[in-house]
Short mmCIF file of C-alpha atoms and ligand atoms in Angstrom, two decimals:
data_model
loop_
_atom_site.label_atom_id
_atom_site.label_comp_id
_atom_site.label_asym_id
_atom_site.label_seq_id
_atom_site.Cartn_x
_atom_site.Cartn_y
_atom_site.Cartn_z
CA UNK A 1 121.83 83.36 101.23
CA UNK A 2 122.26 85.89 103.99
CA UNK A 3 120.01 88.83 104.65
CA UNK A 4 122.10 91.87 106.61
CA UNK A 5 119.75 93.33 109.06
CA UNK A 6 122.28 95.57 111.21
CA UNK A 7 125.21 95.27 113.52
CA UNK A 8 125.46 94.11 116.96
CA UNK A 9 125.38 97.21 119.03
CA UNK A 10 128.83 95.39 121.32
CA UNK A 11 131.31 95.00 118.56
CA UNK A 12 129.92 95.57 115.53
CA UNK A 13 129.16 92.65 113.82
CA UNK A 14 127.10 91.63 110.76
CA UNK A 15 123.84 90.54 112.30
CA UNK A 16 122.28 88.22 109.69
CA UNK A 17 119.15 86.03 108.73
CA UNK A 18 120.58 83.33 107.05
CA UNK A 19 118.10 81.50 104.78
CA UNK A 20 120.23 78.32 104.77
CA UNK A 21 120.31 78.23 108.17
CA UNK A 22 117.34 79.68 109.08
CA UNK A 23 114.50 77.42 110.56
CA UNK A 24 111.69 79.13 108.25
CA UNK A 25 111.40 81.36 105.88
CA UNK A 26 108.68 83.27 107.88
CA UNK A 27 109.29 87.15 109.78
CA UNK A 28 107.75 89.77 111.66
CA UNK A 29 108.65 93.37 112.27
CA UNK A 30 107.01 94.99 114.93
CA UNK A 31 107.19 99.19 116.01
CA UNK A 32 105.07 102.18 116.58
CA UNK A 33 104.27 104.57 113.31
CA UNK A 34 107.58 105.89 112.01
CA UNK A 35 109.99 103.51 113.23
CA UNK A 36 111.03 102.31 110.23
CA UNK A 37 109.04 98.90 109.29
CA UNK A 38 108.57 99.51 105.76
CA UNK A 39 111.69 101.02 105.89
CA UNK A 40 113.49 97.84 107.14
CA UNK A 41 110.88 96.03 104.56
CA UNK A 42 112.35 97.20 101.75
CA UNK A 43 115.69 96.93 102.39
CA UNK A 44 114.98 93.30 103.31
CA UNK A 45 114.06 92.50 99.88
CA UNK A 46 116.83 94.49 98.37
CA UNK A 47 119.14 91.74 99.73
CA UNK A 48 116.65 89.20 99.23
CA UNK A 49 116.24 89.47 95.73
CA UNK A 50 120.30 88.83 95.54
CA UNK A 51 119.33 85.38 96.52
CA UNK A 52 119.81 83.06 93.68
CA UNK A 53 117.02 80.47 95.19
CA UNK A 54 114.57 83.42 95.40
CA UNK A 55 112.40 83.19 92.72
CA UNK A 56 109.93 85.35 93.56
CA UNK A 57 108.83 87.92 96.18
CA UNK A 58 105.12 89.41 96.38
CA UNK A 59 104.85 92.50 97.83
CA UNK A 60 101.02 93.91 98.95
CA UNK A 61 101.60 97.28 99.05
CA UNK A 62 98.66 98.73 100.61
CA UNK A 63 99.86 102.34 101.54
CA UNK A 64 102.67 102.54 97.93
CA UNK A 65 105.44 102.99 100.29
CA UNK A 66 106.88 99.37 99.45
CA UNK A 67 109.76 98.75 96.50
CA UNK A 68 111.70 101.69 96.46
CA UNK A 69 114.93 101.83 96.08
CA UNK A 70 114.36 98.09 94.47
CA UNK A 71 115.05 99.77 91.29
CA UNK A 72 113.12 99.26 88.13
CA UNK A 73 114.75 96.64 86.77
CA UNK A 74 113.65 94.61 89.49
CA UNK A 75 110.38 94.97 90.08
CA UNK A 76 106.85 94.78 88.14
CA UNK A 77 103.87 96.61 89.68
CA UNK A 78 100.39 95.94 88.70
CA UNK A 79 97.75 98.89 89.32
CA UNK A 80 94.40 97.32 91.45
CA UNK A 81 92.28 100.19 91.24
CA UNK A 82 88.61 100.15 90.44
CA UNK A 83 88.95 101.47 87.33
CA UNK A 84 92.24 99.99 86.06
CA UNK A 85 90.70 96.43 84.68
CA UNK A 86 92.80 94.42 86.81
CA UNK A 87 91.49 92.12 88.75
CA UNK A 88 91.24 88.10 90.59
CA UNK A 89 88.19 85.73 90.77
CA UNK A 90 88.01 85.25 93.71
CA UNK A 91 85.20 82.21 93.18
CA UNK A 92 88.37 80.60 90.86
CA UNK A 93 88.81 76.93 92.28
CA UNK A 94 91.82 75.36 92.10
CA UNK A 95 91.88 71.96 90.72
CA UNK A 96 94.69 70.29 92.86
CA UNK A 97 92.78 67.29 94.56
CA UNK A 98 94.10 67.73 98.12
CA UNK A 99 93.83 71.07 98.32
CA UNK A 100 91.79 72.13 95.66
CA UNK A 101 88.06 71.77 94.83
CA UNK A 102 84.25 73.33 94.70
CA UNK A 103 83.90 73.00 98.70
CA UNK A 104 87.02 74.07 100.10
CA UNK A 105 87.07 77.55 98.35
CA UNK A 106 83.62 78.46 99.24
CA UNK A 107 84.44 77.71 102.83
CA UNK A 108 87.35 80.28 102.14
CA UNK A 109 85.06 82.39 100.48
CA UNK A 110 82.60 82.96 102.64
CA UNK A 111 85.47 83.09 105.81
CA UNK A 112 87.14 86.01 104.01
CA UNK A 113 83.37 87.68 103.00
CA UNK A 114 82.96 87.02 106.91
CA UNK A 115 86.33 89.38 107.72
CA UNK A 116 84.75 92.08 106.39
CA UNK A 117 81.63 94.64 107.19
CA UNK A 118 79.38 93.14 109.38
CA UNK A 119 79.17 89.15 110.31
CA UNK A 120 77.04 87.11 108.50
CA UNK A 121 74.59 85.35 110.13
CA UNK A 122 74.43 81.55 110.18
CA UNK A 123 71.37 81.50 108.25
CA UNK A 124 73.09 83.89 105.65
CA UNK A 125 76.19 81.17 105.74
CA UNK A 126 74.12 78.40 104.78
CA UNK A 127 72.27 80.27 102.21
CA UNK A 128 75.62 81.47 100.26
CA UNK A 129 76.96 78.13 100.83
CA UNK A 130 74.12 76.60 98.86
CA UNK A 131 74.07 79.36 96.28
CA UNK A 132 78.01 78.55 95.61
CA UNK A 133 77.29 74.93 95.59
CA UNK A 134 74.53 74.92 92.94
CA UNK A 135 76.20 77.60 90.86
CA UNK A 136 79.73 75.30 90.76
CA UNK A 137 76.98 72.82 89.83
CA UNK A 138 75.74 74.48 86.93
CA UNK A 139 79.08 74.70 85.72
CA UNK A 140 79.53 71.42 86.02
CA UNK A 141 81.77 71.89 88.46
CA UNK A 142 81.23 68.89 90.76
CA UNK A 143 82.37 68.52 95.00
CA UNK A 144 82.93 65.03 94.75
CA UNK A 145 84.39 64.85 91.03
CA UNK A 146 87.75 65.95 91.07
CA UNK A 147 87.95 65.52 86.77
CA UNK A 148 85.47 68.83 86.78
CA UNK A 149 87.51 70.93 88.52
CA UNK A 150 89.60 72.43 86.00
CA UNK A 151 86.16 73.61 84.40
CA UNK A 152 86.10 77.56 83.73
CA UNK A 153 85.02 79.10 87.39
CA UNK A 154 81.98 80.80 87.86
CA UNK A 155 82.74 84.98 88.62
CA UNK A 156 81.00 87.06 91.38
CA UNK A 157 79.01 88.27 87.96
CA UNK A 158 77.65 84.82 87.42
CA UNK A 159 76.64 84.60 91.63
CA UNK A 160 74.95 87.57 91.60
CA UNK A 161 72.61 87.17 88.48
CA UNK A 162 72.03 83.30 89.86
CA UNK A 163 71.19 85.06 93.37
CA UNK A 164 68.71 87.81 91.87
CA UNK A 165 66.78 84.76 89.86
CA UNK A 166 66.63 82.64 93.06
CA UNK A 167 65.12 85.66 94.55
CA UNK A 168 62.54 86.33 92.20
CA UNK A 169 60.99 82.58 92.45
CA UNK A 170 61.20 83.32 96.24
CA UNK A 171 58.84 85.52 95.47
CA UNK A 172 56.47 83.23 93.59
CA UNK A 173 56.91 80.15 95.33
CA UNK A 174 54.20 79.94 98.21
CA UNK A 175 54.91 77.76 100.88
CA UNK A 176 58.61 76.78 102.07
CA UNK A 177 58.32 72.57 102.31
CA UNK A 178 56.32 73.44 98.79
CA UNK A 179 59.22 75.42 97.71
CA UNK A 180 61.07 72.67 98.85
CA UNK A 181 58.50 69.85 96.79
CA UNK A 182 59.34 72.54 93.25
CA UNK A 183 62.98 71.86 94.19
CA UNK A 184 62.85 68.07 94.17
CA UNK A 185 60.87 67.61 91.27
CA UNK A 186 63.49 70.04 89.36
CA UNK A 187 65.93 67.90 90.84
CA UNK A 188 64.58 64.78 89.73
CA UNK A 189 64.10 66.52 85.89
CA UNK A 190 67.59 67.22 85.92
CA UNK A 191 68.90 63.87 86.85
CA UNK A 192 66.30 62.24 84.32
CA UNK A 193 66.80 64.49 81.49
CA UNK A 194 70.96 63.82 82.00
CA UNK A 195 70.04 60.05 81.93
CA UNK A 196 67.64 60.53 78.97
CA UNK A 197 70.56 61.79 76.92
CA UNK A 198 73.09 59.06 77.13
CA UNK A 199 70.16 56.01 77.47
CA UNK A 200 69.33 54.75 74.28
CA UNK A 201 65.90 53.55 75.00
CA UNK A 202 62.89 53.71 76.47
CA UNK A 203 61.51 54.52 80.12
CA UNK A 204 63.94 55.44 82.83
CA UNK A 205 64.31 55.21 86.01
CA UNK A 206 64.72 58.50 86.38
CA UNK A 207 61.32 59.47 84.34
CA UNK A 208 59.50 56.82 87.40
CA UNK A 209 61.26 58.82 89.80
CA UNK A 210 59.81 62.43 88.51
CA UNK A 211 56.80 61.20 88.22
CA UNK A 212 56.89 60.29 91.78
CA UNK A 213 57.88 63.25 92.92
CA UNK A 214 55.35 65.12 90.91
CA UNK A 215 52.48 63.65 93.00
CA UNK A 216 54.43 64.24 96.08
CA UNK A 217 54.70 67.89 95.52
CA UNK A 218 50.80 68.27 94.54
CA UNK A 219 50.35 66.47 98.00
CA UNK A 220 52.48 69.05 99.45
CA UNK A 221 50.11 71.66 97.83
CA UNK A 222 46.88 69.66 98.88
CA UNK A 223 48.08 69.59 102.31
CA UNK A 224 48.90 72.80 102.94
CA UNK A 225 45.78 74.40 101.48
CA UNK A 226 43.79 71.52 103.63
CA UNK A 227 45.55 72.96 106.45
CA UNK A 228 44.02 76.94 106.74
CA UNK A 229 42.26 77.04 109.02
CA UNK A 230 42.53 80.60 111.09
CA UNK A 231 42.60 82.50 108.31
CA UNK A 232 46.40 83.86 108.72
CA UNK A 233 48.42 81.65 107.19
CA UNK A 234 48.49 83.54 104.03
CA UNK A 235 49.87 86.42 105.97
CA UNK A 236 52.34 83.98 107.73
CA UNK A 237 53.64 82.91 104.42
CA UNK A 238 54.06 86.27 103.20
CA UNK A 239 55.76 87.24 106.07
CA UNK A 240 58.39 84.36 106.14
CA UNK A 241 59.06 85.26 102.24
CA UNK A 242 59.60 88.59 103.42
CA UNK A 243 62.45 87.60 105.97
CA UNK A 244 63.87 85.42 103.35
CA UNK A 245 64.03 87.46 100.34
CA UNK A 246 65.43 90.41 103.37
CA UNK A 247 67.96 88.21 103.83
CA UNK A 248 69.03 87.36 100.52
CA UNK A 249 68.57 91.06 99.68
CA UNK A 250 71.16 91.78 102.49
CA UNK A 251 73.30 88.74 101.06
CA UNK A 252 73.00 90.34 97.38
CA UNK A 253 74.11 93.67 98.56
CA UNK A 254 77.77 92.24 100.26
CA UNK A 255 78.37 90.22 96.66
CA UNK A 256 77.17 93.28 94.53
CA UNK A 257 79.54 95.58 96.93
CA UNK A 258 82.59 93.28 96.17
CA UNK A 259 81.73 93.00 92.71
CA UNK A 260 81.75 96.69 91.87
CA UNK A 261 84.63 97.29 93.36
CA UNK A 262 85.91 95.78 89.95
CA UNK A 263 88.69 93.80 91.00
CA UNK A 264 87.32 90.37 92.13
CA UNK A 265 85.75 89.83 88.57
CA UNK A 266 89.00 87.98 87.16
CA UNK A 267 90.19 90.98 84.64
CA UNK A 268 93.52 89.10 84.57
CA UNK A 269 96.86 90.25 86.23
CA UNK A 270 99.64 90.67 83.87
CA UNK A 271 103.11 91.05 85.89
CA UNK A 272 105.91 91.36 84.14
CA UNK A 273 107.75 87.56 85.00
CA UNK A 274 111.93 88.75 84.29
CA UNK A 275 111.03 90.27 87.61
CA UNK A 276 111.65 88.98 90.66
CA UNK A 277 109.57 91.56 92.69
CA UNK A 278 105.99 91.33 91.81
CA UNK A 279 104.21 94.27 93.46
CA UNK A 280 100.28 94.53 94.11
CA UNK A 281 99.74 97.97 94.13
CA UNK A 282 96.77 98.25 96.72
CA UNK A 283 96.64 102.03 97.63
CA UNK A 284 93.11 103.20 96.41
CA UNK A 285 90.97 99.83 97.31
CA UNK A 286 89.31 100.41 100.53
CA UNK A 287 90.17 98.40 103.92
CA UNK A 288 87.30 95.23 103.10
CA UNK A 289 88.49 95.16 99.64
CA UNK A 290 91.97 94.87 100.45
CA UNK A 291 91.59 92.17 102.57
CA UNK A 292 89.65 89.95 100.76
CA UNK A 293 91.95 90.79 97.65
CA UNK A 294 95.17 89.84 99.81
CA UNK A 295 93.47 86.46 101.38
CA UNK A 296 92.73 85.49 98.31
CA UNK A 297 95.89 86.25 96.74
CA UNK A 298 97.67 84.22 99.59
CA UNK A 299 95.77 81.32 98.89
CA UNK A 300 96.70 81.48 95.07
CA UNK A 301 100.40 81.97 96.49
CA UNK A 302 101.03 79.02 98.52
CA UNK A 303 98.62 76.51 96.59
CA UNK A 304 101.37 77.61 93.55
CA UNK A 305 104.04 77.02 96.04
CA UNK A 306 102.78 73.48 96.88
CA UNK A 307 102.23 72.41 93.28
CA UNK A 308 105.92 73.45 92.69
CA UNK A 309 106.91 70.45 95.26
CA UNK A 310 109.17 70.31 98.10
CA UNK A 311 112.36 72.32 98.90
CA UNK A 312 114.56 72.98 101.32
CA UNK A 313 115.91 76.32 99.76
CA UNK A 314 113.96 79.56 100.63
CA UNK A 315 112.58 80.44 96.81
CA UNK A 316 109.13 82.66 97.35
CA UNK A 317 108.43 85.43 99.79
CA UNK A 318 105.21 87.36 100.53
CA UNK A 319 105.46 90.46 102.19
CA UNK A 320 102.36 92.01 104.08
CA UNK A 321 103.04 95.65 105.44
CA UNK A 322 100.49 96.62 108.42
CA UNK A 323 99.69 92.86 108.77
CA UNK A 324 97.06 93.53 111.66
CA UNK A 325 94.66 94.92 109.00
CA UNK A 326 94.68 91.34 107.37
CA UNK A 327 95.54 88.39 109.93
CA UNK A 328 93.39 86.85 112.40
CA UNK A 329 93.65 84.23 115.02
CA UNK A 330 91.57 81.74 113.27
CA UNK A 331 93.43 78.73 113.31
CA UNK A 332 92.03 77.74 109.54
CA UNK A 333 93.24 81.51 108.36
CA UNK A 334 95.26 81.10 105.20
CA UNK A 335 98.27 83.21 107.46
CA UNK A 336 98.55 80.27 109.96
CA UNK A 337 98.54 77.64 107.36
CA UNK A 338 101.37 79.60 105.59
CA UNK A 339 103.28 80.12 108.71
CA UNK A 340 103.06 76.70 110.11
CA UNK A 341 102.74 74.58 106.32
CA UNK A 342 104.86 76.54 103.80
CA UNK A 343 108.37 75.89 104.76
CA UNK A 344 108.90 72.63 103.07
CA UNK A 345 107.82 74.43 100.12
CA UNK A 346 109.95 77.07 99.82
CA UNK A 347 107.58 80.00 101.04
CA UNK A 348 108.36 82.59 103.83
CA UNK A 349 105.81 85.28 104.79
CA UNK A 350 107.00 88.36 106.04
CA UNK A 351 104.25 90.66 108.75
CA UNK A 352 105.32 93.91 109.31
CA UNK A 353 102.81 95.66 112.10
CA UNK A 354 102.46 97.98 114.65
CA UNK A 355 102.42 95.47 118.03
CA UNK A 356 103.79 92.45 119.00
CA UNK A 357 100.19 91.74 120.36
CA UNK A 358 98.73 91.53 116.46
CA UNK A 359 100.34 88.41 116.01
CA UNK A 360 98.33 84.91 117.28
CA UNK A 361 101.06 82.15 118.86
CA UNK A 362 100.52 80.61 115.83
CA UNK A 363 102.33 82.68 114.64
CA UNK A 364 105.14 83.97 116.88
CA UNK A 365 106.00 80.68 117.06
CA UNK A 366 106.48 79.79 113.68
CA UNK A 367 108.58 82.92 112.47
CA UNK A 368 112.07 82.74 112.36
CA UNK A 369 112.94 86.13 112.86
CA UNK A 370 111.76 88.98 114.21
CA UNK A 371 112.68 92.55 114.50
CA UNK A 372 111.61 94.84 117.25
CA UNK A 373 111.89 98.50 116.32
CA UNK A 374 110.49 101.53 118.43
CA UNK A 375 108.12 100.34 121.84
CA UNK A 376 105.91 103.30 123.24
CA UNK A 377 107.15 103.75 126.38
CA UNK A 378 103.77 103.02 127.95
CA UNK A 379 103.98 99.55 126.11
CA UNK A 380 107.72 98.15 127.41
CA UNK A 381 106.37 95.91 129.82
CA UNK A 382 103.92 94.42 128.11
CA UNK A 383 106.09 93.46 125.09
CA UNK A 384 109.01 92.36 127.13
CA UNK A 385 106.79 89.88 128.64
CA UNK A 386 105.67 88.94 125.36
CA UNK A 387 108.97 88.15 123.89
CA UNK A 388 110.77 87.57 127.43
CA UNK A 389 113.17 89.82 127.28
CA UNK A 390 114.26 92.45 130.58
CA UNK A 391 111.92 95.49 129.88
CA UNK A 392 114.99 97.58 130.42
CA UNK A 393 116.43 95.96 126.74
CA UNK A 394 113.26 98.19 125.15
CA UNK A 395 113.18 101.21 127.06
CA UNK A 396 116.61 102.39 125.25
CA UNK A 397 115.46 101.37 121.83
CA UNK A 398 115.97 104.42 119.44
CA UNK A 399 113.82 104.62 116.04
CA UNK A 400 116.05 104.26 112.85
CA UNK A 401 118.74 103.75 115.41
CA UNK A 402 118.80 100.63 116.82
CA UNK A 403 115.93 97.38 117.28
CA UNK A 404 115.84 93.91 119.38
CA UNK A 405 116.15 90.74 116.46
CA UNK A 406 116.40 87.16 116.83
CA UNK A 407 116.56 84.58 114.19
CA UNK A 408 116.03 80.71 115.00
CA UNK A 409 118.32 78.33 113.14
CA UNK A 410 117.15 75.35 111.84
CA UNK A 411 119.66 73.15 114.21
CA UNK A 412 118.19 72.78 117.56
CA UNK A 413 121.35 73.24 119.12
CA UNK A 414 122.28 76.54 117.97
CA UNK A 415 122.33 79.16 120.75
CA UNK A 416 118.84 81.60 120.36
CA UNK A 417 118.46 85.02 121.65
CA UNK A 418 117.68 88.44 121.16
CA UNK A 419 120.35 90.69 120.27
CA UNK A 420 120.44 94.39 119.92
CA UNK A 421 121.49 95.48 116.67
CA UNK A 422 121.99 98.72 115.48
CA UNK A 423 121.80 99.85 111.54
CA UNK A 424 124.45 101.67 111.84
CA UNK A 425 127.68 100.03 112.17
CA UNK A 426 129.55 103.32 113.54
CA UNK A 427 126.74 103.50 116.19
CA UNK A 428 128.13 100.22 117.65
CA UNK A 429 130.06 100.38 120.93
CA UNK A 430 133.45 98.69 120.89
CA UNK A 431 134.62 95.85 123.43
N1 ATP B 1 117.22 102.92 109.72
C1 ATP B 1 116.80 104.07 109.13
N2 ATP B 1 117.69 104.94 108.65
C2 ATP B 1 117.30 106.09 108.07
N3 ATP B 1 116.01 106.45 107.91
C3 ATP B 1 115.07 105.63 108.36
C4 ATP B 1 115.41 104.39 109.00
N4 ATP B 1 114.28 103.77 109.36
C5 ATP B 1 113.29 104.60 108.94
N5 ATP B 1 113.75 105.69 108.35
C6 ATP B 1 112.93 106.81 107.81
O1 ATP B 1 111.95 107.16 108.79
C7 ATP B 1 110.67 107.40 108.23
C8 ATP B 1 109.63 106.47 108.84
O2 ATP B 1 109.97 105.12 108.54
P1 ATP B 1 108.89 104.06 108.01
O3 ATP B 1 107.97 104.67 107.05
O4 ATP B 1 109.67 102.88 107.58
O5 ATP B 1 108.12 103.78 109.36
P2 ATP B 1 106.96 102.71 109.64
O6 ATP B 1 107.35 101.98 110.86
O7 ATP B 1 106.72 101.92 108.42
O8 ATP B 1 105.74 103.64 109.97
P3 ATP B 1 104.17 103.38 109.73
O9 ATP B 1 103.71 102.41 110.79
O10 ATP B 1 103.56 104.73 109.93
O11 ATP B 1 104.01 102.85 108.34
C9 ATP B 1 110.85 107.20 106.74
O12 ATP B 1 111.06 108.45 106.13
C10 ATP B 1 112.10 106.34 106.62
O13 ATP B 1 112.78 106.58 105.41
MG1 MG B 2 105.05 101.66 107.19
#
């Protein structure tokens, strides 16, 4: 269960992360370019995959620098390029009721849309929110119906040809609270035409209710024709359509950008499962497509995790190489729910990135261990007071050489503290 990560630098003993012990499966690795993260990285899972709990480890290799020396017998790698017909759906819902469901992944959704290019606007929120919702809906996927959830998902496809129609009876609808009348007596259709099918006789409810809102809408028409009087609210009208269909144009443009980027379509992933080391090869997507792929794929990870139940033995890893590309501070970010949620299941998540300073509380807090390779010079101080350690500890840290680590055991009691370590054991100094 024990993961060698060097030598003490007085005496020259093992230094080791102990998964038994440890009191999460969670790490970082922090030091300037060259220092030897990804280095460190994959010797990490070397050992790790010599843990018999360890079922799995998930690498997101976004430069192809992660899994070598892992050895081919190991590891499966699945090619994510545009043109290699891979791919996720990333509008796939899972049907687990507490954690599944229509209206927590287009919350997710639109967050992770949100992390990349530039913000939406609120209006834009609301209007992909109710785009999502309707187009679950006419997949019978239901928010408050937990049976439908294991209906097929819609794909990014599907949203953007239900987007382009909703845009072209923007265009022929006159009058938003009209627009607004058409939608109620479609509603009101829907629901009686539903009803009309399983009632065996005669006049509904529902047909009562579509009448009603028939007249209502032709009021709605009456009224606003009643109502020109200067002459420009033709031009109003056409104006407000204008800023509406812009903005769904805009909206159109982020979902069309993701879609041809070919791999959040659901192509299928097909890893090869003797291995323990599944590797997402994510070299050739671009930055926003990587980290909507790698949220997504997260989310997938530890929602598996969960639905494999509780454990106390470490048995998945993820492993996310310059990490500051991809986490945030949002409280609600997948990263932080992993990092503060995922132990009882089994999961660790391993950051490697450049600063200590990338990393939210959240986080620090909640990782076990943590390696500190190479600190700029011009950076000591700041770091030191970040972990609280004597700025003199990182001046004399030497690339490949040595680093600062410090792994929290599970038992309260256990003495904590950073040691230095080197990776070398003859670089150790004797007592
Ligand atoms: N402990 C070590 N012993 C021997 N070689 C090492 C060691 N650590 C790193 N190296 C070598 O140093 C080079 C840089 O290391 P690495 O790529 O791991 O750095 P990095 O911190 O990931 O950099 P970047 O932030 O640019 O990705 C690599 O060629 C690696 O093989
Ligand atoms: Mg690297």
């Amino acid at each position: 269960m024990k993961v060698n990560l060097g030598y003490l630098s007085w005496g020259g003993n093992p230094f080791y992360w102990d998964l038994k012990e440890s009191a999460n499966f969670h790490g970082i690795l922090t030091g300037y370019s060259g220092s030897g993260k990804t280095y460190s990285i994959n010797k990490i899972i070397q050992q790790m995959i010599n843990v018999p709990s360890v079922e799995r480890v998930y690498v997101f290799d976004v430069h192809g620098d992660i899994g070598e020396n892992i050895g081919k017998s190991n590891i499966s790698t699945v090619d994510f390029s545009e043109t290699a017909g891979n791919g996720i759906n990333i509008l796939e819902i899972s049907p687990n009721r507490q954690y599944g469901g229509p209206r927590k992944r287009i919350n997710e959704v639109i967050k992770t849309i949100n992390k990349t290019g530039t913000k939406l606007g609120p209006r834009q929120i609301a209007s992909l929110s109710r785009y999502l919702k309707s187009l679950y809906a006419s997949k019978g996927i239901k928010m408050k119906d937990p049976s439908t959830w294991n209906r097929k998902s819609p794909t990014l496809y599907d949203l953007r040809i239900f987007m382009e129609t909703s845009l072209n009876a923007l265009e022929l609808t006159a009058d938003l609270n009209v627009a607004q009348q058409l939608e109620i007596v479609n509603r009101a259709a829907k629901t009686m035409a539903s009803q009309s099918e399983n009632a065996e006789e005669g006049i509904t409810e529902a047909e009562q209710k579509l009448e009603e809102c028939k007249l209502e809408a032709k009021e709605a028409y009456s009224l606003f024709i009643d109502n020109i009087k200067t002459g420009e609210e033709f031009e109003k009208i056409l104006e407000m359509k204008k800023n509406a269909s812009k903005m769904v144009e805009s909206l159109l443009d982020r979902i069309q950008l993701l879609e041809d980027s070919g791999v959040f379509n659901g192509g299928g992933i097909s890893f090869d499962a003797s291995k323990k080391v599944f590797r997402f090869d994510l070299k050739t997507l671009s930055l926003d497509e990587k980290i909507v792929f790698i949220d997504t794929m997260a989310k997938k990870i530890y929602d598996h995790s969960i639905s494999k139940g509780i454990t106390d033995r470490a048995r998945e890893f993820i492993i996310i190489d310059e990490a500051s590309d991809f986490i945030d501070n949002d409280k609600d970010s997948i990263y932080n729910k992993i990092a503060i949620g995922s132990r009882k299941y089994g999961l660790g998540i391993l950051f490697a990135s450049q600063s200590i300073h990338h990393f939210s509380d959240d986080i620090l807090m909640n990782t076990a261990m943590k390696l500190v390779l190479g600190v700029d010079n011009l950076y000591t101080k700041q770091v030191a007071d970040r972990i609280r350690v004597k700025e003199d500890l990182l001046k004399y840290l030497k690339p490949k050489v040595s680093a600062l680590s410090m792994v929290r055991s599970k038992d309260a009691e256990a003495p904590e503290g950073w040691q230095k370590i080197v990776f070398d054991k003859k670089m150790a100094k004797q007592n």
